[in-house]
Amino acid sequence: MERLDSFIKKIEERSKTYIGYPVATDYDYKELYPFLEYSLNNVGDPFIASNDMQAKEFEREVIEFFSEIFKAPVDNHWGYVTNGGSEGNLYGLYVAREIYPTGMVYYTESTHYSVQKNIHLLNMESIVIRSQPNGEMDYEDFEVTLQMNRHRPVIVMANIGTTMTEAKDSIPIIRNYLKKYAIKSSYIHCDGALAGAYLPLLGDDDFNFEHGADSIAISGHKFFGSPISNGLVLVKKSYKERIGRAIPYIGTLDTTIPGSRSGINSMILWYAIQKWGKEGMLKRAKNCLENAAFLREKLNEIGIAAWSNPNALTVVFPKPTVHICKKWQLATENEIAHVICMPGITKEKLMEFVDDLKMNK
Ligand SMILES: *Cc1c(COP(=O)(O)O)cnc(C)c1O
């Protein structure tokens, strides 16, 4: 069809200069194409079968893979494949509210926009904490705010890689403050949309369950890569048991936020795990970090003050011209822009960008 032909041409063309958003492009899911002929629906709880037109066996393996990576308690974890990081954040916050209905939510000004909306949807009370210039939580501001609300249960929405600068809030530091003020009721959700998916492979995982996370959400279409947006949320099982309701009509538990969920999404994440394995994923992450270092160096060489947070694929620099931002589809905020060195972006592509920037400074 002509309409589709022209649309694919446009997409092909624009995909060549797509370096500002965190999506991996090195995937190939052709082996899964035959399954697109069927309507696989993982409705409701992944651990309770509904009918047979579902792919929950793959979903459960994906959950197990991440429960190991995030060191979730062996007999006390549960999760599901979401439609993206935002839904995982909503789920974490929902669980937190069921446990602490009078809790106060703390999150920094660098937090993803979905969190504010989720807080609004759940009608929770919240306080915005200042960020440091690198995007990480300003712990002094957190401490002052915490002191004023010592009587309330604490719910922290921690960033494991902020959207703009990929900064990480330190769970051990946050935990120390909770201890210092003898706060007994607390819940920490980790928003690991991009970085949460690869940091544990590098051994940089002080945000996992063993370090005090109560729930973790990631996006699947970011580091793992997927043509359909998806993600994963993991919580302690004892928490989710406060939520599920049996629905006789679907033959499963209504423990998830949506009703119907795509079975294909679970198969995509499962396939990526099979194909790369932990080793392959680690190699991809290391390659991306190398590319990020390469880009910083090249930008610094032409006088552009580029920087990154530790172990980040995101390279931050002063906002260039509108032409450059549009062509290379750069995300900008205030005076900064970023390139995210995702799997699939080559050094050649980065050099093309640097050369373009040099001519259009
Ligand atoms: C991308 C992102 C999200 C949202 O994830 P989606 O998959 O787009 O819903 C949440 N938090 C952070 C830090 C992100 O970068």
Tab-separated table of C-alpha atoms and ligand atoms in Angstrom:
chain	number	residue	atom	x	y	z
A	1	MET	CA	0.000	0.000	0.000
A	2	GLU	CA	1.328	3.371	-1.016
A	3	ARG	CA	0.549	5.021	2.305
A	4	LEU	CA	2.550	2.361	4.180
A	5	ASP	CA	5.406	2.472	1.653
A	6	SER	CA	5.894	6.166	2.163
A	7	PHE	CA	5.568	5.809	5.927
A	8	ILE	CA	8.250	3.096	6.142
A	9	LYS	CA	10.561	5.236	4.038
A	10	LYS	CA	10.126	8.118	6.423
A	11	ILE	CA	10.713	5.913	9.485
A	12	GLU	CA	13.799	4.340	7.896
A	13	GLU	CA	15.203	7.762	7.194
A	14	ARG	CA	14.497	9.206	10.656
A	15	SER	CA	15.844	6.102	12.408
A	16	LYS	CA	19.290	6.968	11.016
A	17	THR	CA	19.588	9.999	13.280
A	18	TYR	CA	17.833	8.716	16.383
A	19	ILE	CA	20.325	9.002	19.216
A	20	GLY	CA	18.506	11.065	21.842
A	21	TYR	CA	16.132	8.451	23.249
A	22	PRO	CA	16.954	5.297	25.196
A	23	VAL	CA	15.919	2.503	22.881
A	24	ALA	CA	18.148	-0.367	21.783
A	25	THR	CA	17.976	-1.040	18.054
A	26	ASP	CA	20.178	-4.114	17.719
A	27	TYR	CA	17.380	-6.643	18.023
A	28	ASP	CA	15.957	-9.181	15.598
A	29	TYR	CA	12.724	-10.873	16.610
A	30	LYS	CA	11.910	-12.470	13.249
A	31	GLU	CA	11.659	-15.910	14.868
A	32	LEU	CA	8.701	-14.605	16.818
A	33	TYR	CA	6.813	-13.269	13.800
A	34	PRO	CA	4.674	-16.446	13.372
A	35	PHE	CA	3.194	-15.778	16.807
A	36	LEU	CA	1.789	-12.491	15.554
A	37	GLU	CA	-0.812	-14.603	13.780
A	38	TYR	CA	-2.397	-15.350	17.144
A	39	SER	CA	-3.951	-13.258	19.895
A	40	LEU	CA	-1.907	-14.375	22.861
A	41	ASN	CA	-3.266	-12.729	25.983
A	42	ASN	CA	-1.516	-12.986	29.360
A	43	VAL	CA	-4.562	-11.661	31.171
A	44	GLY	CA	-4.223	-11.299	34.944
A	45	ASP	CA	-1.707	-13.058	37.186
A	46	PRO	CA	1.291	-14.648	35.368
A	47	PHE	CA	1.384	-17.524	37.831
A	48	ILE	CA	-2.226	-18.554	37.400
A	49	ALA	CA	-3.227	-19.953	34.033
A	50	SER	CA	-6.289	-18.568	32.324
A	51	ASN	CA	-7.054	-20.360	29.027
A	52	ASP	CA	-4.441	-21.752	26.603
A	53	MET	CA	-4.107	-18.783	24.256
A	54	GLN	CA	-1.468	-17.195	26.435
A	55	ALA	CA	2.323	-17.178	26.841
A	56	LYS	CA	2.588	-17.099	30.628
A	57	GLU	CA	5.247	-19.836	30.708
A	58	PHE	CA	7.597	-17.377	28.990
A	59	GLU	CA	6.540	-14.554	31.269
A	60	ARG	CA	7.363	-16.627	34.365
A	61	GLU	CA	10.869	-17.336	33.045
A	62	VAL	CA	11.412	-13.631	32.405
A	63	ILE	CA	10.320	-12.877	35.972
A	64	GLU	CA	12.722	-15.526	37.318
A	65	PHE	CA	15.608	-14.091	35.291
A	66	PHE	CA	15.099	-10.625	36.735
A	67	SER	CA	14.391	-11.882	40.246
A	68	GLU	CA	17.893	-13.393	40.214
A	69	ILE	CA	19.493	-10.276	38.758
A	70	PHE	CA	17.774	-8.081	41.349
A	71	LYS	CA	18.439	-10.576	44.187
A	72	ALA	CA	14.790	-10.788	45.141
A	73	PRO	CA	13.991	-13.087	48.091
A	74	VAL	CA	13.838	-16.608	46.604
A	75	ASP	CA	10.496	-17.557	48.130
A	76	ASN	CA	9.009	-14.132	48.315
A	77	HIS	CA	8.872	-12.395	44.967
A	78	TRP	CA	6.309	-11.767	42.314
A	79	GLY	CA	6.073	-9.614	39.229
A	80	TYR	CA	4.663	-9.269	35.768
A	81	VAL	CA	5.522	-8.009	32.304
A	82	THR	CA	4.077	-4.510	32.001
A	83	ASN	CA	3.472	-2.188	29.093
A	84	GLY	CA	6.435	-0.067	30.154
A	85	GLY	CA	8.344	1.538	32.995
A	86	SER	CA	5.544	3.960	33.864
A	87	GLU	CA	3.135	1.121	34.605
A	88	GLY	CA	5.748	-0.585	36.788
A	89	ASN	CA	6.147	2.642	38.751
A	90	LEU	CA	2.390	2.879	39.163
A	91	TYR	CA	2.295	-0.690	40.447
A	92	GLY	CA	5.080	-0.083	42.985
A	93	LEU	CA	3.329	3.005	44.264
A	94	TYR	CA	-0.019	1.198	44.397
A	95	VAL	CA	1.474	-1.589	46.524
A	96	ALA	CA	3.135	1.001	48.779
A	97	ARG	CA	-0.182	2.780	49.307
A	98	GLU	CA	-1.991	-0.461	50.169
A	99	ILE	CA	0.633	-1.137	52.837
A	100	TYR	CA	0.922	2.453	54.110
A	101	PRO	CA	-2.280	4.356	53.327
A	102	THR	CA	-1.038	7.322	55.366
A	103	GLY	CA	2.449	7.284	53.839
A	104	MET	CA	4.212	10.348	52.494
A	105	VAL	CA	5.843	9.913	49.079
A	106	TYR	CA	9.293	11.445	48.535
A	107	TYR	CA	10.758	11.902	45.077
A	108	THR	CA	13.216	14.329	43.533
A	109	GLU	CA	12.648	17.039	40.983
A	110	SER	CA	14.563	14.908	38.429
A	111	THR	CA	12.034	12.086	38.655
A	112	HIS	CA	10.217	10.904	35.515
A	113	TYR	CA	6.911	12.672	34.822
A	114	SER	CA	4.966	9.426	35.200
A	115	VAL	CA	5.605	9.385	38.948
A	116	GLN	CA	3.845	12.683	39.578
A	117	LYS	CA	0.871	11.525	37.542
A	118	ASN	CA	0.782	8.196	39.394
A	119	ILE	CA	0.804	9.979	42.756
A	120	HIS	CA	-2.092	12.070	41.524
A	121	LEU	CA	-4.001	8.991	40.292
A	122	LEU	CA	-3.539	7.259	43.640
A	123	ASN	CA	-4.412	10.408	45.563
A	124	MET	CA	-1.292	10.195	47.746
A	125	GLU	CA	0.511	12.964	49.573
A	126	SER	CA	3.995	13.760	48.371
A	127	ILE	CA	7.002	16.019	48.778
A	128	VAL	CA	9.449	16.942	46.034
A	129	ILE	CA	13.103	16.810	47.100
A	130	ARG	CA	15.746	18.974	45.465
A	131	SER	CA	18.284	17.365	43.136
A	132	GLN	CA	22.016	17.929	43.028
A	133	PRO	CA	23.374	19.394	39.771
A	134	ASN	CA	24.112	15.874	38.466
A	135	GLY	CA	20.468	14.878	38.923
A	136	GLU	CA	20.966	12.776	42.068
A	137	MET	CA	18.906	13.345	45.218
A	138	ASP	CA	20.047	16.198	47.451
A	139	TYR	CA	20.324	14.131	50.625
A	140	GLU	CA	20.495	17.168	52.916
A	141	ASP	CA	17.159	18.338	51.596
A	142	PHE	CA	15.825	14.793	52.067
A	143	GLU	CA	17.017	14.752	55.661
A	144	VAL	CA	15.431	18.104	56.515
A	145	THR	CA	12.118	17.075	54.966
A	146	LEU	CA	12.202	13.680	56.653
A	147	GLN	CA	12.785	15.285	60.071
A	148	MET	CA	9.649	17.354	59.674
A	149	ASN	CA	7.521	14.296	58.899
A	150	ARG	CA	8.904	11.695	61.271
A	151	HIS	CA	5.431	10.589	62.312
A	152	ARG	CA	4.487	9.456	58.781
A	153	PRO	CA	5.398	6.219	56.995
A	154	VAL	CA	7.961	6.966	54.295
A	155	ILE	CA	7.564	5.953	50.648
A	156	VAL	CA	10.598	6.773	48.494
A	157	MET	CA	10.452	6.698	44.694
A	158	ALA	CA	14.169	6.335	44.043
A	159	ASN	CA	15.730	6.969	40.646
A	160	ILE	CA	18.089	4.352	39.316
A	161	GLY	CA	19.056	6.460	36.343
A	162	THR	CA	17.095	9.690	35.852
A	163	THR	CA	15.678	10.439	32.424
A	164	MET	CA	17.870	13.439	31.639
A	165	THR	CA	21.262	12.699	33.239
A	166	GLU	CA	20.958	9.031	34.277
A	167	ALA	CA	21.718	9.870	37.907
A	168	LYS	CA	21.207	7.284	40.641
A	169	ASP	CA	19.802	7.977	44.095
A	170	SER	CA	21.719	5.951	46.678
A	171	ILE	CA	19.521	3.397	48.454
A	172	PRO	CA	22.139	2.807	51.228
A	173	ILE	CA	22.257	6.552	51.990
A	174	ILE	CA	18.450	6.815	51.980
A	175	ARG	CA	18.245	3.763	54.265
A	176	ASN	CA	20.769	5.338	56.659
A	177	TYR	CA	18.563	8.394	57.088
A	178	LEU	CA	15.525	6.220	57.740
A	179	LYS	CA	17.548	4.491	60.453
A	180	LYS	CA	18.900	7.735	61.888
A	181	TYR	CA	15.359	9.028	62.460
A	182	ALA	CA	14.089	5.636	63.675
A	183	ILE	CA	11.479	5.417	60.933
A	184	LYS	CA	9.925	1.988	61.237
A	185	SER	CA	7.455	2.098	58.368
A	186	SER	CA	9.063	2.638	55.012
A	187	TYR	CA	8.858	1.474	51.433
A	188	ILE	CA	11.408	2.040	48.664
A	189	HIS	CA	10.498	1.680	45.010
A	190	CYS	CA	13.333	1.802	42.485
A	191	ASP	CA	12.609	3.290	39.078
A	192	GLY	CA	15.268	1.552	37.007
A	193	ALA	CA	13.646	2.142	33.609
A	194	LEU	CA	16.868	2.257	31.582
A	195	ALA	CA	19.841	1.699	33.886
A	196	GLY	CA	18.158	-0.847	36.163
A	197	ALA	CA	18.273	-3.359	33.326
A	198	TYR	CA	22.059	-3.348	32.918
A	199	LEU	CA	23.686	-2.024	36.131
A	200	PRO	CA	23.371	-5.349	38.023
A	201	LEU	CA	25.325	-7.062	35.223
A	202	LEU	CA	28.204	-4.674	35.953
A	203	GLY	CA	27.986	-5.459	39.668
A	204	ASP	CA	26.682	-1.931	40.335
A	205	ASP	CA	23.558	-3.061	42.163
A	206	ASP	CA	23.233	-1.433	45.566
A	207	PHE	CA	19.591	-0.755	44.703
A	208	ASN	CA	18.522	-4.416	44.633
A	209	PHE	CA	16.241	-6.229	47.095
A	210	GLU	CA	19.170	-7.230	49.307
A	211	HIS	CA	20.018	-3.556	49.686
A	212	GLY	CA	16.513	-2.669	50.725
A	213	ALA	CA	14.388	-2.197	47.607
A	214	ASP	CA	10.766	-3.207	48.090
A	215	SER	CA	9.942	-3.083	44.403
A	216	ILE	CA	11.794	-2.418	41.144
A	217	ALA	CA	10.470	-1.414	37.724
A	218	ILE	CA	12.285	-1.401	34.395
A	219	SER	CA	11.372	-0.725	30.763
A	220	GLY	CA	11.911	-3.610	28.339
A	221	HIS	CA	12.027	-1.524	25.188
A	222	LYS	CA	14.981	0.522	26.462
A	223	PHE	CA	18.111	-1.536	27.195
A	224	PHE	CA	16.762	-4.957	26.135
A	225	GLY	CA	15.063	-3.576	23.044
A	226	SER	CA	11.587	-4.227	21.676
A	227	PRO	CA	9.440	-2.928	18.821
A	228	ILE	CA	6.498	-2.972	21.232
A	229	SER	CA	6.919	-1.018	24.448
A	230	ASN	CA	7.043	-3.219	27.508
A	231	GLY	CA	8.664	-3.566	30.904
A	232	LEU	CA	8.750	-5.521	34.112
A	233	VAL	CA	7.826	-4.889	37.708
A	234	LEU	CA	9.063	-6.997	40.596
A	235	VAL	CA	7.721	-6.814	44.170
A	236	LYS	CA	7.871	-8.922	47.301
A	237	LYS	CA	5.145	-11.526	46.990
A	238	SER	CA	3.754	-10.879	50.453
A	239	TYR	CA	2.982	-7.343	49.288
A	240	LYS	CA	1.056	-8.260	46.188
A	241	GLU	CA	-1.113	-10.612	48.188
A	242	ARG	CA	-2.763	-7.516	49.584
A	243	ILE	CA	-3.965	-6.663	46.114
A	244	GLY	CA	-5.234	-9.692	44.148
A	245	ARG	CA	-8.896	-10.433	43.791
A	246	ALA	CA	-10.240	-13.658	42.263
A	247	ILE	CA	-12.290	-13.059	39.113
A	248	PRO	CA	-14.181	-16.254	38.214
A	249	TYR	CA	-14.891	-15.016	34.673
A	250	ILE	CA	-11.199	-14.926	33.627
A	251	GLY	CA	-10.187	-17.878	35.822
A	252	THR	CA	-7.200	-16.052	37.316
A	253	LEU	CA	-6.305	-13.428	39.915
A	254	ASP	CA	-6.684	-9.755	39.103
A	255	THR	CA	-3.274	-8.798	40.485
A	256	THR	CA	-2.097	-6.665	37.556
A	257	ILE	CA	-2.994	-3.089	36.631
A	258	PRO	CA	-4.381	-3.814	33.164
A	259	GLY	CA	-6.693	-6.722	32.393
A	260	SER	CA	-5.455	-7.950	29.013
A	261	ARG	CA	-1.715	-7.991	28.456
A	262	SER	CA	0.131	-8.943	25.287
A	263	GLY	CA	1.656	-12.432	25.358
A	264	ILE	CA	4.072	-11.362	22.641
A	265	ASN	CA	5.731	-8.885	24.997
A	266	SER	CA	6.693	-11.696	27.368
A	267	MET	CA	8.023	-13.726	24.434
A	268	ILE	CA	10.085	-10.759	23.236
A	269	LEU	CA	11.793	-10.336	26.613
A	270	TRP	CA	12.233	-14.097	26.922
A	271	TYR	CA	13.805	-14.244	23.461
A	272	ALA	CA	16.211	-11.408	24.250
A	273	ILE	CA	17.304	-13.230	27.417
A	274	GLN	CA	17.791	-16.512	25.514
A	275	LYS	CA	19.677	-14.850	22.710
A	276	TRP	CA	22.071	-12.682	24.705
A	277	GLY	CA	22.222	-14.420	28.074
A	278	LYS	CA	23.789	-12.581	31.008
A	279	GLU	CA	27.189	-12.651	29.320
A	280	GLY	CA	25.920	-11.200	26.069
A	281	MET	CA	23.956	-8.525	27.897
A	282	LEU	CA	27.051	-7.577	29.889
A	283	LYS	CA	29.046	-7.312	26.671
A	284	ARG	CA	26.412	-5.036	25.173
A	285	ALA	CA	26.470	-2.823	28.283
A	286	LYS	CA	30.265	-2.579	28.270
A	287	ASN	CA	30.267	-1.709	24.602
A	288	CYS	CA	27.733	1.075	25.227
A	289	LEU	CA	29.810	2.467	28.109
A	290	GLU	CA	32.842	2.460	25.834
A	291	ASN	CA	30.871	4.353	23.190
A	292	ALA	CA	29.729	6.883	25.778
A	293	ALA	CA	33.357	7.469	26.840
A	294	PHE	CA	34.298	7.805	23.167
A	295	LEU	CA	31.577	10.397	22.553
A	296	ARG	CA	32.552	12.434	25.646
A	297	GLU	CA	36.143	12.480	24.504
A	298	LYS	CA	35.279	13.558	20.966
A	299	LEU	CA	32.946	16.291	22.203
A	300	ASN	CA	35.502	17.533	24.709
A	301	GLU	CA	38.053	17.676	21.890
A	302	ILE	CA	35.906	20.169	19.985
A	303	GLY	CA	35.363	22.257	23.107
A	304	ILE	CA	31.979	20.943	24.201
A	305	ALA	CA	31.713	20.284	27.938
A	306	ALA	CA	30.217	16.790	27.820
A	307	TRP	CA	29.905	14.668	30.943
A	308	SER	CA	28.203	11.541	32.304
A	309	ASN	CA	27.291	10.114	35.661
A	310	PRO	CA	29.208	6.948	36.685
A	311	ASN	CA	28.255	3.869	34.646
A	312	ALA	CA	25.809	5.872	32.539
A	313	LEU	CA	25.121	5.439	28.826
A	314	THR	CA	23.857	9.029	28.762
A	315	VAL	CA	26.217	11.799	27.651
A	316	VAL	CA	25.067	15.254	28.763
A	317	PHE	CA	26.176	18.537	27.152
A	318	PRO	CA	24.942	22.121	26.651
A	319	LYS	CA	21.929	22.334	24.356
A	320	PRO	CA	23.083	22.774	20.722
A	321	THR	CA	21.192	24.604	17.942
A	322	VAL	CA	17.552	23.840	17.167
A	323	HIS	CA	18.624	22.357	13.821
A	324	ILE	CA	20.914	19.806	15.503
A	325	CYS	CA	18.358	18.972	18.193
A	326	LYS	CA	15.688	18.333	15.587
A	327	LYS	CA	17.813	16.384	13.156
A	328	TRP	CA	19.313	14.107	15.792
A	329	GLN	CA	16.106	13.982	17.827
A	330	LEU	CA	17.786	15.094	21.030
A	331	ALA	CA	15.806	15.386	24.241
A	332	THR	CA	16.451	18.725	25.939
A	333	GLU	CA	15.624	20.189	29.322
A	334	ASN	CA	16.442	23.755	30.306
A	335	GLU	CA	19.996	24.296	29.052
A	336	ILE	CA	21.070	20.694	28.572
A	337	ALA	CA	20.705	17.994	25.931
A	338	HIS	CA	21.799	14.363	25.865
A	339	VAL	CA	22.768	11.509	23.609
A	340	ILE	CA	22.141	8.018	24.942
A	341	CYS	CA	24.645	5.476	23.663
A	342	MET	CA	22.242	2.566	23.349
A	343	PRO	CA	22.963	-0.863	21.854
A	344	GLY	CA	22.793	-0.460	18.086
A	345	ILE	CA	24.449	2.971	17.979
A	346	THR	CA	27.934	2.687	16.458
A	347	LYS	CA	31.039	4.826	16.911
A	348	GLU	CA	30.665	5.804	13.226
A	349	LYS	CA	27.204	7.171	13.919
A	350	LEU	CA	28.507	9.081	16.942
A	351	MET	CA	31.348	10.530	14.832
A	352	GLU	CA	28.825	11.629	12.208
A	353	PHE	CA	26.994	13.489	14.982
A	354	VAL	CA	30.200	15.064	16.331
A	355	ASP	CA	31.174	16.265	12.842
A	356	ASP	CA	27.722	17.719	12.298
A	357	LEU	CA	27.914	19.500	15.646
A	358	LYS	CA	31.360	20.862	14.846
A	359	MET	CA	30.013	22.504	11.684
A	360	ASN	CA	26.838	23.793	13.347
A	361	LYS	CA	28.014	24.976	16.743
B	1	LIG	C1	11.597	5.990	30.319
B	1	LIG	C2	11.473	6.190	31.780
B	1	LIG	C3	10.287	5.855	32.462
B	1	LIG	C4	9.046	5.441	31.745
B	1	LIG	O1	9.164	4.266	31.080
B	1	LIG	P1	8.180	3.898	29.868
B	1	LIG	O2	8.673	2.556	29.498
B	1	LIG	O3	8.356	4.957	28.835
B	1	LIG	O4	6.802	3.883	30.428
B	1	LIG	C5	10.262	5.971	33.829
B	1	LIG	N1	11.334	6.405	34.505
B	1	LIG	C6	12.475	6.739	33.887
B	1	LIG	C7	13.639	7.186	34.714
B	1	LIG	C8	12.583	6.650	32.506
B	1	LIG	O5	13.724	7.007	31.902
